[in-house]
Amino acid sequence: MTVNYNSGKDLKALLDERGLGMRKKYGQNFLINGTVRNALLDALGAGTGDEVWEIGSGLGAMTRGLLDRGARVTAFEIDPGFTGLLGELFRDEDRLLLVEGDVRKTWRETPPAPFLLGNLPYNIGAALLAGFVEEKRLFRRVVVMVQKETALRMAALPGGPDYSSFSVLCRSRYKVTPLMTIKGASFYPVPNVESRGVLMELSVEDENAYPGVFYPLVRRLFSVRRKTVKNGLQIFLFSRIIKGKPIRSMDEAGGTAREILRRAGIRENERAENLDCAAFASLAGAALSLGFEGDTVSEGSSEKHR
Ligand code: SAM
């Protein structure tokens, strides 16, 4: 069966025919603009034999494009109605693996791939990308469509209004390049937010490039971004363990924060929003050189990067 992926009316008719509804909570807005779709596939650059993870395959528009270019696709999709239909549409396709369920739960058990493509559901896009970086599931090239504001944060530079811990996270591994803005009319149904394509190219491949303390430190310093880095560090260090002993007073934490800043060559009254990845890495390195051993309180990746 051939599906006209460029017509909202045809997609609606197909869903109606199969008795399938659309679920708002899953961010189901299909990209019906073939020109944008091809531009995104070109930006990804996956070709014959390349392994690609596709997140949120929907009715298979991007999946079709990837397969036509010779790629091997692992398609994550939560909606069982859609995966049933995808199974039917791509019945004879041996280069497609469907992974049904919530990608947040299924990705860790799925064999990795060097390419990632996704018209990501808006509510989970940033957290998913953050999880991949923190848990070192790295891709050679990533092309995602995300809410415009998320794209701005991904590409933001130090000192700018959109710079956040999520910017540092993305930039700690990838060169981030914003692609085209995608107007609501390119989707069916029309969403109430504007989208943007983003290209991420792996630039720091070394798995051990950042010590474990790097991401919790970045998160903490941005969570108190109005404070100086010295004060943020002091809060971060209080009750943590250095050289086998917990820091028991704010005074002691302050002294240790000063020493970390001195070793990292960063001014005490600097603010997190002005530090680049290299500066955060220096702070993490300096903490380790002082005998930092890790957290006493759990600060796992479930905490949001903003
Ligand atoms: N790729 C299609 C396209 O470009 O037209 C559909 C994109 S639509 C914005 C997002 C898709 O992600 C939907 O098919 C939705 O069911 C799926 N989805 C939403 N949440 C998901 C999750 N947690 N895990 C896997 N898929 C999810």
XYZ file of N, CA, C and O in Angstrom, residues 4-193:
760
model
N 0.100 8.554 0.965
C 0.516 9.919 0.631
C 0.787 10.675 1.930
O -0.119 11.189 2.556
N 2.077 10.714 2.287
C 2.455 11.323 3.569
C 2.409 12.845 3.533
O 2.644 13.491 4.542
N 2.129 13.399 2.371
C 2.113 14.868 2.274
C 0.704 15.444 2.352
O 0.500 16.627 2.070
N -0.274 14.602 2.678
C -1.647 15.090 2.760
C -2.272 14.709 4.101
O -2.455 13.513 4.403
N -2.581 15.724 4.896
C -3.233 15.481 6.181
C -4.557 14.762 5.975
O -4.930 13.883 6.748
N -5.254 15.139 4.900
C -6.563 14.544 4.623
C -6.426 13.028 4.383
O -7.187 12.221 4.922
N -5.416 12.656 3.611
C -5.205 11.230 3.325
C -4.797 10.458 4.580
O -5.237 9.325 4.794
N -3.967 11.088 5.414
C -3.545 10.401 6.644
C -4.737 10.201 7.570
O -4.912 9.136 8.170
N -5.585 11.224 7.633
C -6.791 11.127 8.471
C -7.687 9.997 7.951
O -8.213 9.188 8.732
N -7.830 9.932 6.616
C -8.676 8.891 6.017
C -8.122 7.496 6.342
O -8.874 6.569 6.661
N -6.789 7.367 6.289
C -6.166 6.082 6.596
C -6.433 5.681 8.050
O -6.803 4.534 8.347
N -6.283 6.651 8.950
C -6.533 6.370 10.370
C -7.993 5.991 10.590
O -8.307 5.023 11.300
N -8.905 6.743 9.953
C -10.341 6.460 10.105
C -10.670 5.057 9.609
O -11.397 4.301 10.246
N -10.095 4.731 8.470
C -10.352 3.420 7.859
C -9.938 2.290 8.802
O -10.580 1.248 8.869
N -8.845 2.517 9.556
C -8.344 1.493 10.493
C -8.936 1.640 11.885
O -8.533 0.939 12.810
N -9.822 2.610 12.049
C -10.420 2.834 13.369
C -9.419 3.353 14.389
O -9.541 3.097 15.591
N -8.382 4.071 13.913
C -7.357 4.592 14.819
C -7.589 6.061 15.104
O -7.931 6.829 14.202
N -7.403 6.444 16.362
C -7.536 7.857 16.722
C -6.161 8.476 16.886
O -5.140 7.809 16.766
N -6.167 9.786 17.152
C -4.902 10.480 17.413
C -4.885 10.830 18.899
O -5.903 11.222 19.447
N -3.731 10.701 19.517
C -3.640 10.993 20.950
C -2.757 12.194 21.199
O -1.563 12.165 20.924
N -3.427 13.216 21.732
C -2.723 14.466 21.984
C -1.557 14.277 22.956
O -0.485 14.852 22.798
N -1.786 13.412 23.952
C -0.739 13.253 24.992
C 0.559 12.674 24.408
O 1.608 12.785 25.022
N 0.496 12.075 23.230
C 1.708 11.549 22.604
C 2.294 12.527 21.582
O 3.184 12.169 20.815
N 1.778 13.727 21.534
C 2.334 14.742 20.625
C 2.268 14.298 19.171
O 3.242 14.454 18.422
N 1.124 13.753 18.778
C 1.028 13.195 17.419
C 0.685 14.256 16.380
O -0.483 14.501 16.076
N 1.710 14.880 15.849
C 1.548 15.839 14.753
C 2.434 15.340 13.619
O 3.659 15.323 13.757
N 1.816 14.933 12.533
C 2.592 14.333 11.442
C 3.182 15.420 10.550
O 2.491 16.389 10.197
N 4.427 15.231 10.165
C 5.063 16.170 9.242
C 4.540 15.850 7.840
O 4.755 14.754 7.321
N 3.834 16.801 7.227
C 3.244 16.534 5.906
C 3.925 17.361 4.809
O 3.414 17.461 3.698
N 5.072 17.940 5.144
C 5.804 18.742 4.173
C 6.991 17.916 3.646
O 7.999 17.721 4.338
N 6.838 17.423 2.418
C 7.855 16.536 1.833
C 9.201 17.220 1.647
O 10.252 16.581 1.756
N 9.180 18.520 1.378
C 10.445 19.241 1.164
C 11.239 19.291 2.469
O 12.444 19.020 2.492
N 10.545 19.610 3.567
C 11.217 19.652 4.872
C 11.708 18.253 5.235
O 12.835 18.067 5.711
N 10.877 17.254 4.979
C 11.255 15.884 5.327
C 12.551 15.493 4.611
O 13.495 14.962 5.217
N 12.619 15.794 3.318
C 13.830 15.444 2.554
C 15.042 16.225 3.038
O 16.153 15.690 3.098
N 14.818 17.494 3.406
C 15.947 18.303 3.897
C 16.490 17.710 5.201
O 17.696 17.680 5.430
N 15.593 17.223 6.054
C 16.030 16.628 7.326
C 16.780 15.310 7.069
O 17.818 15.037 7.678
N 16.260 14.526 6.137
C 16.935 13.268 5.803
C 18.307 13.546 5.185
O 19.287 12.859 5.481
N 18.385 14.585 4.348
C 19.687 14.963 3.765
C 20.663 15.368 4.864
O 21.830 15.006 4.840
N 20.159 16.148 5.840
C 21.032 16.630 6.924
C 21.551 15.459 7.749
O 22.699 15.456 8.189
N 20.726 14.439 7.929
C 21.160 13.269 8.696
C 22.260 12.531 7.923
O 23.252 12.111 8.501
N 22.037 12.387 6.630
C 23.084 11.808 5.781
C 23.260 10.306 5.922
O 24.313 9.779 5.581
N 22.256 9.604 6.430
C 22.376 8.139 6.548
C 22.041 7.507 5.200
O 21.018 7.832 4.594
N 22.895 6.603 4.755
C 22.668 5.966 3.452
C 22.745 4.463 3.557
O 22.526 3.883 4.628
N 23.101 3.838 2.450
C 23.078 2.380 2.343
C 23.797 1.686 3.501
O 24.970 1.947 3.747
N 23.064 0.827 4.179
C 23.639 0.004 5.241
C 23.791 0.709 6.586
O 24.129 0.066 7.582
N 23.564 2.021 6.644
C 23.715 2.739 7.922
C 22.575 2.380 8.885
O 21.417 2.291 8.479
N 22.951 2.226 10.143
C 21.956 1.914 11.173
C 21.413 3.217 11.752
O 22.184 4.083 12.159
N 20.086 3.327 11.816
C 19.465 4.557 12.314
C 18.425 4.219 13.374
O 17.633 3.295 13.198
N 18.433 4.973 14.437
C 17.318 4.938 15.387
C 16.351 6.026 14.962
O 16.753 7.189 14.793
N 15.085 5.659 14.811
C 14.078 6.682 14.547
C 13.105 6.715 15.721
O 12.478 5.695 16.046
N 12.963 7.870 16.327
C 12.096 7.954 17.509
C 10.762 8.590 17.151
O 10.726 9.685 16.575
N 9.688 7.889 17.448
C 8.340 8.375 17.148
C 8.045 8.285 15.662
O 7.884 9.290 14.979
N 7.934 7.054 15.164
C 7.784 6.859 13.707
C 6.417 7.245 13.187
O 6.248 7.429 11.982
N 5.422 7.329 14.087
C 4.084 7.714 13.630
C 3.568 6.730 12.595
O 3.500 5.522 12.837
N 3.238 7.245 11.414
C 2.712 6.369 10.362
C 3.800 5.988 9.358
O 3.511 5.384 8.335
N 5.032 6.401 9.649
C 6.147 5.876 8.857
C 6.670 6.771 7.745
O 7.391 6.278 6.861
N 6.364 8.063 7.785
C 6.814 8.941 6.699
C 8.346 9.002 6.616
O 8.940 8.789 5.548
N 8.965 9.268 7.764
C 10.438 9.341 7.814
C 11.046 7.946 7.623
O 12.103 7.794 7.019
N 10.365 6.963 8.192
C 10.823 5.571 8.082
C 10.956 5.193 6.602
O 11.963 4.629 6.170
N 9.915 5.552 5.840
C 9.925 5.275 4.407
C 11.129 5.934 3.733
O 11.862 5.320 2.959
N 11.348 7.207 4.091
C 12.466 7.959 3.510
C 13.807 7.316 3.833
O 14.682 7.209 2.973
N 13.963 6.885 5.083
C 15.225 6.260 5.493
C 15.451 4.948 4.746
O 16.545 4.673 4.241
N 14.392 4.139 4.661
C 14.520 2.849 3.981
C 14.810 3.058 2.498
O 15.630 2.355 1.908
N 14.172 4.055 1.897
C 14.415 4.346 0.480
C 15.865 4.735 0.228
O 16.389 4.563 -0.865
N 16.505 5.292 1.276
C 17.911 5.669 1.128
C 18.856 4.517 1.480
O 20.060 4.692 1.560
N 18.299 3.369 1.773
C 19.124 2.175 1.992
C 19.504 1.918 3.442
O 20.260 0.993 3.734
N 18.982 2.757 4.361
C 19.364 2.599 5.771
C 18.656 1.409 6.409
O 17.676 0.886 5.868
N 19.178 0.983 7.545
C 18.533 -0.029 8.385
C 17.963 0.719 9.580
O 18.689 1.477 10.224
N 16.690 0.524 9.863
C 16.011 1.402 10.818
C 15.491 0.646 12.036
O 14.861 -0.402 11.909
N 15.774 1.201 13.219
C 15.118 0.747 14.436
C 14.125 1.834 14.797
O 14.520 2.964 15.093
N 12.843 1.505 14.728
C 11.795 2.514 14.895
C 11.107 2.352 16.242
O 10.535 1.303 16.532
N 11.176 3.402 17.062
C 10.533 3.395 18.379
C 9.172 4.070 18.261
O 9.087 5.204 17.772
N 8.133 3.416 18.712
C 6.801 4.033 18.642
C 5.956 3.503 19.802
O 5.898 2.303 20.047
N 5.298 4.438 20.479
C 4.551 4.070 21.695
C 3.126 3.610 21.403
O 2.551 2.826 22.151
N 2.552 4.105 20.313
C 1.132 3.863 20.061
C 0.945 2.500 19.385
O 1.371 2.299 18.236
N 0.300 1.545 20.075
C 0.175 0.196 19.505
C -0.630 0.179 18.205
O -0.395 -0.668 17.333
N -1.569 1.134 18.076
C -2.321 1.227 16.818
C -1.383 1.552 15.668
O -1.460 0.959 14.577
N -0.463 2.477 15.916
C 0.492 2.876 14.867
C 1.480 1.757 14.553
O 1.791 1.504 13.393
N 1.968 1.058 15.608
C 2.948 0.001 15.316
C 2.277 -1.133 14.534
O 2.890 -1.727 13.646
N 0.988 -1.382 14.843
C 0.259 -2.404 14.084
C 0.206 -2.028 12.612
O 0.493 -2.839 11.716
N -0.117 -0.755 12.362
C -0.215 -0.278 10.987
C 1.157 -0.276 10.304
O 1.293 -0.678 9.143
N 2.194 0.131 11.067
C 3.559 0.143 10.501
C 3.974 -1.276 10.093
O 4.567 -1.485 9.029
N 3.631 -2.242 10.958
C 3.968 -3.633 10.665
C 3.351 -4.075 9.349
O 3.961 -4.813 8.567
N 2.144 -3.592 9.120
C 1.444 -3.942 7.881
C 2.046 -3.211 6.668
O 2.335 -3.814 5.642
N 2.278 -1.906 6.853
C 2.792 -1.102 5.729
C 4.179 -1.558 5.293
O 4.538 -1.464 4.127
N 4.980 -2.025 6.272
C 6.371 -2.394 5.966
C 6.578 -3.906 6.105
O 7.662 -4.357 6.452
N 5.518 -4.665 5.818
C 5.532 -6.115 6.045
C 6.738 -6.799 5.400
O 7.369 -7.658 5.988
N 7.080 -6.400 4.178
C 8.142 -7.107 3.454
C 9.518 -6.496 3.668
O 10.463 -6.817 2.951
N 9.611 -5.600 4.619
C 10.863 -4.849 4.793
C 11.746 -5.492 5.853
O 11.423 -5.446 7.033
N 12.865 -6.103 5.438
C 13.701 -6.758 6.461
C 14.756 -5.822 7.044
O 15.574 -6.236 7.857
N 14.731 -4.554 6.641
C 15.686 -3.603 7.230
C 15.034 -2.738 8.311
O 15.587 -1.740 8.732
N 13.838 -3.159 8.744
C 13.140 -2.381 9.777
C 12.883 -3.228 11.023
O 12.355 -4.339 10.935
N 13.286 -2.688 12.175
C 12.962 -3.313 13.455
C 12.054 -2.360 14.211
O 12.419 -1.206 14.442
N 10.861 -2.841 14.582
C 9.928 -1.994 15.337
C 10.089 -2.254 16.827
O 10.073 -3.413 17.259
N 10.242 -1.183 17.595
C 10.312 -1.332 19.051
C 9.094 -0.631 19.639
O 9.026 0.596 19.677
N 8.110 -1.440 20.040
C 6.870 -0.850 20.539
C 7.014 -0.492 22.017
O 7.618 -1.235 22.781
N 6.472 0.658 22.388
C 6.502 1.058 23.801
C 7.097 2.435 23.970
O 7.433 3.105 22.993
N 7.217 2.826 25.229
C 7.750 4.141 25.558
C 9.265 4.122 25.381
O 9.966 3.398 26.088
N 9.768 4.923 24.470
C 11.211 4.917 24.174
C 12.043 5.195 25.415
O 13.170 4.719 25.545
N 11.466 5.927 26.385
C 12.222 6.227 27.606
C 12.525 4.956 28.389
O 13.447 4.893 29.174
N 11.683 3.924 28.130
C 11.902 2.659 28.846
C 12.619 1.639 27.962
O 13.255 0.724 28.470
N 12.485 1.765 26.649
C 12.991 0.702 25.769
C 14.399 0.943 25.231
O 15.062 0.002 24.805
N 14.874 2.220 25.232
C 16.111 2.477 24.486
C 17.334 1.799 25.074
O 18.237 1.377 24.341
N 17.386 1.662 26.395
C 18.603 1.103 27.007
C 18.846 -0.344 26.598
O 19.975 -0.806 26.541
N 17.772 -1.067 26.294
C 17.917 -2.486 25.922
C 18.017 -2.662 24.409
O 18.038 -3.778 23.909
N 18.072 -1.570 23.673
C 18.085 -1.659 22.211
C 19.503 -1.441 21.692
O 20.179 -0.520 22.157
N 19.972 -2.289 20.773
C 21.342 -2.123 20.271
C 21.560 -0.713 19.707
O 20.693 -0.185 19.014
N 22.705 -0.100 20.036
C 22.950 1.287 19.617
C 23.107 1.424 18.109
O 23.312 0.443 17.400
N 23.000 2.658 17.643
C 23.172 2.958 16.213
C 23.930 4.284 16.115
O 23.872 5.098 17.033
N 24.632 4.518 15.017
C 25.388 5.773 14.905
C 24.552 6.984 14.487
O 25.015 8.112 14.581
N 23.317 6.741 14.026
C 22.471 7.854 13.582
C 21.175 7.887 14.395
O 20.614 6.834 14.710
N 20.710 9.106 14.673
C 19.426 9.268 15.368
C 18.586 10.301 14.630
O 19.069 11.388 14.306
N 17.342 9.936 14.364
C 16.417 10.856 13.709
C 15.122 10.870 14.504
O 14.656 9.819 14.950
N 14.543 12.035 14.683
C 13.269 12.036 15.402
C 12.518 13.337 15.289
O 13.088 14.413 15.450
N 11.251 13.201 14.956
C 10.315 14.313 15.098
C 9.772 14.097 16.504
O 8.781 13.415 16.697
N 10.511 14.626 17.491
C 10.300 14.201 18.875
C 9.017 14.757 19.467
O 8.688 15.924 19.251
N 8.312 13.924 20.233
C 7.160 14.438 20.968
C 7.646 15.571 21.877
O 8.644 15.407 22.583
N 6.935 16.719 21.845
C 7.459 17.912 22.514
C 7.698 17.740 23.994
O 8.642 18.278 24.553
N 6.826 16.953 24.626
C 6.938 16.860 26.090
C 8.125 16.031 26.553
O 8.526 16.122 27.700
N 8.706 15.217 25.680
C 9.802 14.367 26.167
C 11.140 14.643 25.463
O 12.162 14.080 25.850
N 11.125 15.488 24.440
C 12.314 15.678 23.598
C 13.573 16.030 24.371
O 14.596 15.329 24.274
N 13.521 17.099 25.184
C 14.733 17.565 25.866
C 15.234 16.530 26.878
O 16.431 16.235 26.931
N 14.311 15.960 27.654
C 14.724 14.999 28.680
C 15.364 13.758 28.043
O 16.328 13.197 28.555
N 14.823 13.372 26.893
C 15.347 12.191 26.208
C 16.775 12.450 25.717
O 17.688 11.643 25.948
N 16.983 13.600 25.076
C 18.323 13.931 24.584
C 19.306 14.068 25.747
O 20.443 13.604 25.663
N 18.843 14.675 26.849
C 19.707 14.829 28.021
C 20.106 13.446 28.562
O 21.271 13.207 28.888
N 19.141 12.544 28.610
C 19.418 11.186 29.108
C 20.447 10.469 28.232
O 21.359 9.810 28.742
N 20.322 10.624 26.923
C 21.290 9.979 26.018
C 22.707 10.483 26.313
O 23.648 9.703 26.380
N 22.845 11.797 26.481
C 24.186 12.352 26.714
C 24.719 11.872 28.064
O 25.832 11.365 28.158
N 23.901 12.021 29.098
C 24.395 11.676 30.444
C 24.708 10.200 30.576
O 25.612 9.818 31.297
N 23.946 9.373 29.868
C 24.186 7.928 29.979
C 25.083 7.428 28.849
O 25.172 6.231 28.600
N 25.711 8.373 28.161
C 26.726 8.071 27.143
C 26.213 7.212 25.996
O 26.933 6.351 25.480
N 24.969 7.380 25.631
C 24.484 6.770 24.391
C 24.703 7.846 23.318
O 23.877 8.729 23.133
N 25.868 7.758 22.692
C 26.268 8.820 21.773
C 26.039 8.389 20.330
O 26.198 7.221 19.986
N 25.658 9.343 19.504
C 25.396 9.087 18.093
C 26.384 9.915 17.268
O 26.763 11.009 17.678
N 26.760 9.395 16.109
C 27.663 10.164 15.231
C 26.951 11.407 14.708
O 27.466 12.491 14.713
N 25.703 11.220 14.266
C 24.902 12.360 13.785
C 23.473 12.225 14.292
O 22.917 11.120 14.312
N 22.913 13.366 14.651
C 21.548 13.404 15.169
C 20.795 14.493 14.423
O 21.325 15.596 14.258
N 19.604 14.187 13.943
C 18.728 15.247 13.437
C 17.395 15.102 14.157
O 16.770 14.040 14.120
N 17.016 16.169 14.851
C 15.741 16.134 15.549
C 14.910 17.356 15.208
O 15.448 18.406 14.841
N 13.611 17.185 15.304
C 12.698 18.321 15.228
C 12.189 18.513 16.638
O 11.658 17.558 17.233
N 12.378 19.701 17.158
C 11.950 19.976 18.530
C 11.228 21.310 18.553
O 11.261 22.072 17.582
N 10.609 21.603 19.686
C 9.973 22.899 19.866
C 11.046 23.983 19.696
O 12.192 23.784 20.113
N 10.645 25.100 19.086
C 11.629 26.152 18.778
C 12.450 26.562 20.005
O 13.672 26.715 19.936
N 11.786 26.678 21.150
C 12.480 27.121 22.369
C 13.547 26.091 22.786
O 14.621 26.460 23.268
N 13.234 24.826 22.597
C 14.211 23.776 22.937
C 15.416 23.889 22.015
O 16.571 23.780 22.445
N 15.157 24.134 20.719
C 16.250 24.279 19.751
C 17.151 25.449 20.139
O 18.382 25.362 20.061
N 16.543 26.549 20.589
C 17.333 27.721 20.980
C 18.243 27.387 22.156
O 19.397 27.792 22.202
N 17.711 26.617 23.100
C 18.522 26.252 24.268
C 19.660 25.307 23.867
O 20.767 25.399 24.376
N 19.370 24.402 22.924
C 20.408 23.453 22.509
C 21.595 24.167 21.884
O 22.743 23.789 22.067
N 21.292 25.228 21.134
C 22.354 25.892 20.371
C 22.925 27.108 21.092
O 23.861 27.731 20.594
N 22.396 27.437 22.276
C 22.775 28.703 22.934
C 24.236 28.725 23.374
O 24.818 27.704 23.729
N 24.802 29.935 23.343
C 26.191 30.148 23.752
C 26.225 30.846 25.117
O 25.253 31.508 25.500
N 27.361 30.715 25.832
C 27.466 31.369 27.143
C 27.121 32.851 27.050
O 27.449 33.516 26.066
N 26.436 33.340 28.071
C 26.109 34.766 28.128
C 24.787 35.112 27.471
O 24.231 36.170 27.722
N 24.252 34.209 26.645
C 22.989 34.496 25.950
C 21.790 34.132 26.814
O 21.919 33.371 27.776
N 20.602 34.658 26.463
C 19.419 34.444 27.299
C 18.942 32.985 27.333
O 18.271 32.581 28.277
N 19.282 32.209 26.322
C 18.785 30.827 26.265
C 19.783 29.818 26.820
O 19.525 28.619 26.817
N 20.950 30.310 27.261
C 22.002 29.406 27.735
C 21.568 28.745 29.042
O 21.118 29.415 29.976
N 21.678 27.414 29.103
C 21.177 26.666 30.258
C 22.032 25.420 30.458
O 22.936 25.149 29.650
N 21.719 24.655 31.484
C 22.473 23.410 31.689
C 22.264 22.468 30.494
O 23.153 21.696 30.141
N 21.097 22.568 29.857
C 20.824 21.717 28.688
C 21.742 22.102 27.519
O 22.194 21.239 26.760
N 22.052 23.392 27.403
C 22.991 23.827 26.356
C 24.366 23.204 26.598
O 25.004 22.685 25.678
N 24.818 23.263 27.862
C 26.142 22.712 28.189
C 26.152 21.216 27.899
O 27.090 20.676 27.314
N 25.056 20.571 28.301
C 24.936 19.131 28.099
C 25.075 18.779 26.608
O 25.878 17.929 26.229
N 24.310 19.434 25.759
C 24.361 19.141 24.322
C 25.745 19.456 23.761
O 26.328 18.671 23.013
N 26.272 20.623 24.161
C 27.556 21.067 23.612
C 28.741 20.317 24.190
O 29.847 20.404 23.675
N 28.529 19.590 25.285
C 29.646 18.851 25.868
C 30.063 17.705 24.943
O 31.180 17.201 25.054
N 29.194 17.319 24.046
C 29.492 16.193 23.152
C 29.358 16.523 21.672
O 29.946 15.863 20.827
N 28.501 17.500 21.384
C 28.118 17.712 19.990
C 28.349 19.146 19.518
O 28.245 20.094 20.304
N 28.609 19.251 18.217
C 28.504 20.556 17.569
C 27.031 20.676 17.204
O 26.476 19.795 16.525
N 26.376 21.734 17.665
C 24.928 21.867 17.485
C 24.634 22.940 16.438
O 25.082 24.076 16.579
N 23.914 22.567 15.402
C 23.596 23.531 14.344
C 22.085 23.578 14.128
O 21.476 22.570 13.746
N 21.471 24.729 14.358
C 20.036 24.835 14.081
C 19.791 24.738 12.576
O 20.567 25.278 11.786
N 18.750 24.036 12.205
C 18.382 23.941 10.793
C 17.151 24.830 10.571
O 17.007 25.842 11.232
N 16.279 24.421 9.694
C 15.136 25.272 9.330
C 14.077 25.400 10.441
O 13.929 24.513 11.279
N 13.363 26.531 10.413
C 12.171 26.678 11.257
C 11.041 25.985 10.506
O 10.939 26.094 9.289
N 10.200 25.263 11.242
C 9.118 24.536 10.561
C 7.781 25.074 11.070
O 7.440 24.936 12.244
N 7.061 25.688 10.167
C 5.788 26.325 10.532
C 4.727 25.275 10.851
O 4.786 24.138 10.358
N 3.758 25.691 11.635
C 2.678 24.787 12.029
C 1.979 24.140 10.841
O 1.583 22.968 10.897
N 1.863 24.883 9.730
C 1.126 24.368 8.569
C 1.810 23.161 7.932
O 1.215 22.462 7.111
N 3.049 22.887 8.319
C 3.750 21.720 7.767
C 3.359 20.440 8.494
O 3.879 19.366 8.192
N 2.489 20.568 9.504
C 2.093 19.395 10.278
C 0.580 19.158 10.189
O -0.199 20.087 9.999
N 0.200 17.913 10.379
C -1.207 17.584 10.555
C -1.354 16.779 11.846
O -0.655 15.764 11.987
N -2.197 17.162 12.767
C -2.871 18.463 12.832
C -1.868 19.568 13.168
O -0.771 19.271 13.649
N -2.281 20.824 12.938
C -1.387 21.959 13.181
C -1.136 22.094 14.691
O -2.084 22.183 15.460
N 0.132 22.052 15.108
C 0.412 22.181 16.548
C 0.356 23.644 16.979
O 0.389 24.531 16.131
N 0.274 23.896 18.281
C 0.246 25.301 18.694
C 1.618 25.832 19.073
O 1.753 26.838 19.726
N 2.666 25.106 18.662
C 4.033 25.610 18.875
C 4.774 25.562 17.534
O 4.377 24.832 16.624
